[in-house]
Short mmCIF file of C-alpha atoms in Angstrom, two decimals:
data_model
loop_
_atom_site.label_atom_id
_atom_site.label_comp_id
_atom_site.label_asym_id
_atom_site.label_seq_id
_atom_site.Cartn_x
_atom_site.Cartn_y
_atom_site.Cartn_z
CA GLY C 1 209.87 -194.91 -204.22
CA ALA C 2 210.36 -198.63 -203.84
CA GLY C 3 211.90 -199.93 -200.67
CA VAL C 4 214.19 -202.88 -200.16
CA SER C 5 212.68 -206.08 -201.47
CA GLN C 6 213.63 -209.65 -200.65
CA THR C 7 212.68 -212.91 -202.28
CA PRO C 8 211.43 -215.40 -201.43
CA SER C 9 209.48 -214.28 -198.38
CA ASN C 10 209.51 -217.83 -197.07
CA LYS C 11 211.78 -220.74 -197.85
CA VAL C 12 211.45 -224.24 -196.49
CA THR C 13 214.24 -226.64 -197.28
CA GLU C 14 215.67 -229.91 -196.08
CA LYS C 15 218.87 -230.33 -194.17
CA GLY C 16 221.84 -230.53 -196.49
CA LYS C 17 220.27 -228.58 -199.36
CA TYR C 18 221.55 -225.40 -200.98
CA VAL C 19 219.55 -222.16 -200.84
CA GLU C 20 219.83 -218.70 -202.35
CA LEU C 21 218.20 -215.61 -200.89
CA ARG C 22 217.88 -212.46 -202.97
CA CYS C 23 217.91 -208.81 -202.00
CA ASP C 24 217.01 -205.80 -204.16
CA PRO C 25 218.21 -202.63 -202.43
CA ILE C 26 216.82 -199.15 -202.80
CA SER C 27 217.98 -197.73 -206.11
CA GLY C 28 221.16 -195.72 -205.77
CA HIS C 29 222.13 -197.09 -202.38
CA THR C 30 225.76 -198.15 -202.43
CA ALA C 31 225.82 -199.86 -199.03
CA LEU C 32 224.10 -203.23 -198.62
CA TYR C 33 223.95 -205.37 -195.50
CA TRP C 34 222.78 -208.85 -194.57
CA TYR C 35 221.63 -209.66 -191.05
CA ARG C 36 220.16 -212.74 -189.45
CA GLN C 37 217.45 -212.61 -186.79
CA SER C 38 216.59 -215.55 -184.59
CA LEU C 39 213.39 -215.67 -182.56
CA GLY C 40 213.45 -213.25 -179.65
CA GLN C 41 216.78 -211.72 -180.63
CA GLY C 42 217.98 -208.60 -182.35
CA PRO C 43 219.35 -208.83 -185.88
CA GLU C 44 222.95 -210.01 -186.08
CA PHE C 45 225.31 -208.76 -188.74
CA LEU C 46 226.48 -211.14 -191.44
CA ILE C 47 228.12 -209.18 -194.25
CA TYR C 48 228.39 -205.66 -195.65
CA PHE C 49 228.95 -204.60 -199.26
CA GLN C 50 230.13 -201.24 -200.42
CA GLY C 51 229.48 -201.29 -204.13
CA THR C 52 230.42 -204.68 -205.53
CA GLY C 53 232.94 -205.65 -202.89
CA ALA C 54 232.41 -207.21 -199.49
CA ALA C 55 233.87 -204.60 -197.13
CA ASP C 56 233.22 -206.67 -194.01
CA ASP C 57 232.26 -210.35 -193.93
CA SER C 58 233.21 -210.92 -190.31
CA GLY C 59 229.69 -211.94 -189.34
CA LEU C 60 229.41 -214.93 -191.65
CA PRO C 61 229.24 -217.91 -189.28
CA ASN C 62 231.27 -220.34 -191.40
CA ASP C 63 232.31 -221.12 -194.95
CA ARG C 64 228.90 -222.55 -195.83
CA PHE C 65 227.69 -218.95 -196.10
CA PHE C 66 228.64 -216.78 -199.04
CA ALA C 67 227.22 -213.60 -200.58
CA VAL C 68 227.73 -211.74 -203.82
CA ARG C 69 226.79 -208.41 -205.33
CA PRO C 70 228.28 -208.61 -208.82
CA GLU C 71 226.90 -205.37 -210.28
CA GLY C 72 226.68 -203.29 -207.14
CA SER C 73 222.92 -203.57 -206.89
CA VAL C 74 221.15 -206.90 -206.28
CA SER C 75 222.77 -209.22 -203.78
CA THR C 76 222.40 -212.95 -203.23
CA LEU C 77 223.11 -214.74 -199.98
CA LYS C 78 224.02 -218.37 -200.57
CA ILE C 79 223.96 -221.11 -197.97
CA GLN C 80 225.41 -224.52 -198.72
CA ARG C 81 224.63 -227.77 -196.89
CA THR C 82 221.96 -226.12 -194.77
CA GLU C 83 221.60 -227.13 -191.14
CA ARG C 84 218.63 -226.85 -188.80
CA GLY C 85 220.48 -224.15 -186.89
CA ASP C 86 220.41 -221.95 -190.01
CA SER C 87 216.66 -221.48 -189.55
CA ALA C 88 216.03 -217.76 -188.98
CA VAL C 89 214.80 -214.63 -190.70
CA TYR C 90 217.42 -213.24 -193.04
CA LEU C 91 217.21 -209.49 -193.36
CA CYS C 92 218.71 -207.26 -196.00
CA ALA C 93 219.24 -203.53 -195.57
CA SER C 94 220.60 -200.78 -197.76
CA GLY C 95 221.94 -197.31 -197.11
CA GLU C 96 222.99 -194.32 -199.18
CA ARG C 97 226.51 -194.59 -197.83
CA PRO C 98 228.33 -196.21 -194.90
CA SER C 99 226.91 -195.26 -191.47
CA SER C 100 223.80 -193.62 -192.93
CA GLU C 101 220.36 -194.91 -191.98
CA GLN C 102 219.86 -198.50 -193.01
CA PHE C 103 216.49 -199.33 -194.53
CA PHE C 104 215.41 -202.92 -194.12
CA GLY C 105 213.52 -205.28 -196.34
CA PRO C 106 210.73 -207.57 -195.12
CA GLY C 107 213.11 -210.49 -194.69
CA THR C 108 213.20 -214.10 -195.84
CA ARG C 109 212.08 -216.65 -193.29
CA LEU C 110 214.25 -219.73 -193.80
CA THR C 111 213.17 -223.01 -192.25
CA VAL C 112 215.49 -226.00 -192.45
CA LEU C 113 213.73 -229.27 -191.70
CA ALA P 1 233.89 -204.33 -179.16
CA GLN P 2 230.50 -202.70 -179.26
CA LYS P 3 227.52 -203.71 -177.17
CA VAL P 4 223.94 -202.52 -176.78
CA THR P 5 221.93 -203.50 -173.72
CA GLN P 6 218.17 -203.24 -173.51
CA ALA P 7 217.52 -204.50 -170.01
CA GLN P 8 213.73 -204.36 -170.28
CA THR P 9 212.45 -207.34 -172.24
CA GLU P 10 208.69 -206.78 -172.11
CA ILE P 11 206.60 -203.77 -171.15
CA SER P 12 202.83 -203.64 -171.00
CA VAL P 13 200.92 -200.37 -170.64
CA VAL P 14 197.39 -199.14 -171.03
CA GLU P 15 196.62 -196.81 -173.89
CA LYS P 16 197.43 -193.15 -173.23
CA GLU P 17 200.12 -193.97 -170.70
CA ASP P 18 203.63 -192.66 -171.27
CA VAL P 19 206.35 -195.28 -171.57
CA THR P 20 210.15 -195.07 -171.67
CA LEU P 21 212.33 -197.68 -173.32
CA ASP P 22 215.89 -197.82 -172.01
CA CYS P 23 219.06 -198.33 -174.01
CA VAL P 24 222.62 -198.47 -172.70
CA TYR P 25 225.57 -198.91 -175.03
CA GLU P 26 229.28 -199.65 -174.87
CA THR P 27 231.84 -198.58 -177.44
CA ARG P 28 235.49 -197.58 -177.55
CA ASP P 29 234.84 -195.35 -180.54
CA THR P 30 234.68 -191.61 -179.99
CA THR P 31 232.40 -191.06 -182.97
CA TYR P 32 229.35 -193.18 -183.57
CA TYR P 33 225.67 -193.14 -184.40
CA LEU P 34 222.80 -194.45 -182.33
CA PHE P 35 219.53 -195.67 -183.78
CA TRP P 36 216.09 -196.81 -182.79
CA TYR P 37 214.10 -199.18 -184.97
CA LYS P 38 210.53 -200.44 -184.59
CA GLN P 39 209.53 -203.97 -185.60
CA PRO P 40 205.73 -204.32 -185.70
CA PRO P 41 204.05 -207.74 -185.86
CA SER P 42 204.39 -207.66 -189.65
CA GLY P 43 208.12 -208.12 -189.10
CA GLU P 44 209.67 -205.31 -191.13
CA LEU P 45 212.14 -203.11 -189.27
CA VAL P 46 211.16 -199.45 -189.45
CA PHE P 47 213.77 -196.75 -188.96
CA LEU P 48 212.80 -194.20 -186.29
CA ILE P 49 215.83 -192.06 -185.54
CA ARG P 50 219.59 -191.68 -185.97
CA ARG P 51 221.61 -189.63 -183.47
CA ASN P 52 225.21 -188.48 -183.93
CA SER P 53 227.47 -188.98 -180.90
CA PHE P 54 228.43 -185.31 -181.08
CA ASP P 55 224.86 -184.14 -180.75
CA GLU P 56 223.45 -184.54 -177.26
CA GLN P 57 220.38 -182.44 -177.82
CA ASN P 58 217.18 -184.22 -177.04
CA GLU P 59 214.83 -184.71 -179.94
CA ILE P 60 211.08 -184.74 -180.18
CA SER P 61 209.00 -185.98 -183.06
CA GLY P 62 205.29 -185.95 -182.39
CA ARG P 63 204.62 -188.38 -179.54
CA TYR P 64 208.18 -189.70 -179.67
CA SER P 65 211.15 -188.23 -177.84
CA TRP P 66 214.72 -189.34 -177.33
CA ASN P 67 217.09 -188.56 -174.48
CA PHE P 68 220.77 -189.03 -175.30
CA GLN P 69 223.20 -188.82 -172.38
CA LYS P 70 226.78 -189.51 -173.30
CA SER P 71 227.90 -189.38 -169.65
CA THR P 72 225.84 -192.45 -168.86
CA SER P 73 226.05 -194.03 -172.35
CA SER P 74 222.30 -194.07 -172.62
CA PHE P 75 219.87 -193.32 -175.43
CA ASN P 76 216.37 -193.67 -174.05
CA PHE P 77 213.14 -193.49 -176.04
CA THR P 78 209.86 -192.16 -174.66
CA ILE P 79 206.44 -192.59 -176.21
CA THR P 80 203.91 -190.11 -174.89
CA ALA P 81 200.22 -190.99 -174.79
CA SER P 82 200.83 -194.49 -176.14
CA GLN P 83 198.46 -196.01 -178.66
CA VAL P 84 197.64 -199.60 -179.56
CA VAL P 85 199.49 -199.11 -182.87
CA ASP P 86 202.69 -198.56 -180.89
CA SER P 87 202.67 -202.25 -179.97
CA ALA P 88 205.86 -203.66 -181.44
CA VAL P 89 209.39 -204.73 -180.65
CA TYR P 90 211.76 -201.78 -180.38
CA PHE P 91 215.47 -202.12 -181.04
CA CYS P 92 218.28 -199.78 -180.13
CA ALA P 93 221.41 -200.02 -182.27
CA LEU P 94 224.90 -198.58 -182.62
CA VAL P 95 227.27 -198.08 -185.55
CA ARG P 96 230.71 -196.57 -185.98
CA ARG P 97 230.64 -193.17 -187.62
CA SER P 98 233.59 -193.77 -189.90
CA GLY P 99 235.75 -196.47 -191.32
CA ALA P 100 234.98 -199.59 -193.25
CA ASN P 101 233.02 -201.21 -190.47
CA SER P 102 229.49 -199.79 -190.63
CA LYS P 103 227.54 -202.76 -189.33
CA LEU P 104 224.73 -202.14 -186.87
CA THR P 105 225.05 -203.71 -183.44
CA PHE P 106 221.57 -204.28 -182.05
CA GLY P 107 220.22 -204.83 -178.59
CA LYS P 108 217.88 -207.74 -177.95
CA GLY P 109 214.81 -205.57 -178.24
CA ILE P 110 211.94 -204.57 -175.99
CA THR P 111 208.46 -205.92 -176.64
CA LEU P 112 205.93 -203.19 -175.99
CA SER P 113 202.27 -204.10 -175.64
CA VAL P 114 199.75 -201.29 -175.48
CA ARG P 115 196.33 -202.43 -174.26
CA PRO P 116 193.18 -200.52 -175.14
#
């Protein structure tokens, strides 16, 4: 079956611009997670959805970051007024249910110039 | 607060050597899961194992084995007879077993290089 997919694979933008990153989870998985991975570090949690609702958004660094999952499947991570420090690989993962194995997508590499 | 420490940052071995990757964790939860993920040069995180905090039995899967010791809060990973394809970054991670908070807390990863 299909795994988690993320688009685009690479995104280059200029400081101050708005970007959207998309995640398609494994079909039937109710739990969806966004992580951010900087060079040489482990992934860091951003936000977790159970169904359509954000069950935990404690990892979002500030109010420039927002994510939605309107129909309980595809999710979009939105970053406003991007800054150079936002450059990282943004990873999406999905799981059958909370605390089950999380399966990761290939990530979106975001570069803010 | 939860924390995962992978003290080794880089390990280099020659093919066919055995290698152990260490993981030490901190949590106040009594029930939790521990994970290992592999991140090859392609970048995609690959799930290797999930271990329930109640189950301290060691596990073996082919050349891979895991040693979970609750008394020392460690969950170490051994690769037997390493191969070049094992070259990757390996992450240990922790998650609560119940409740609304099911985010993974990762260590910083260990870069394993297996030389032919």
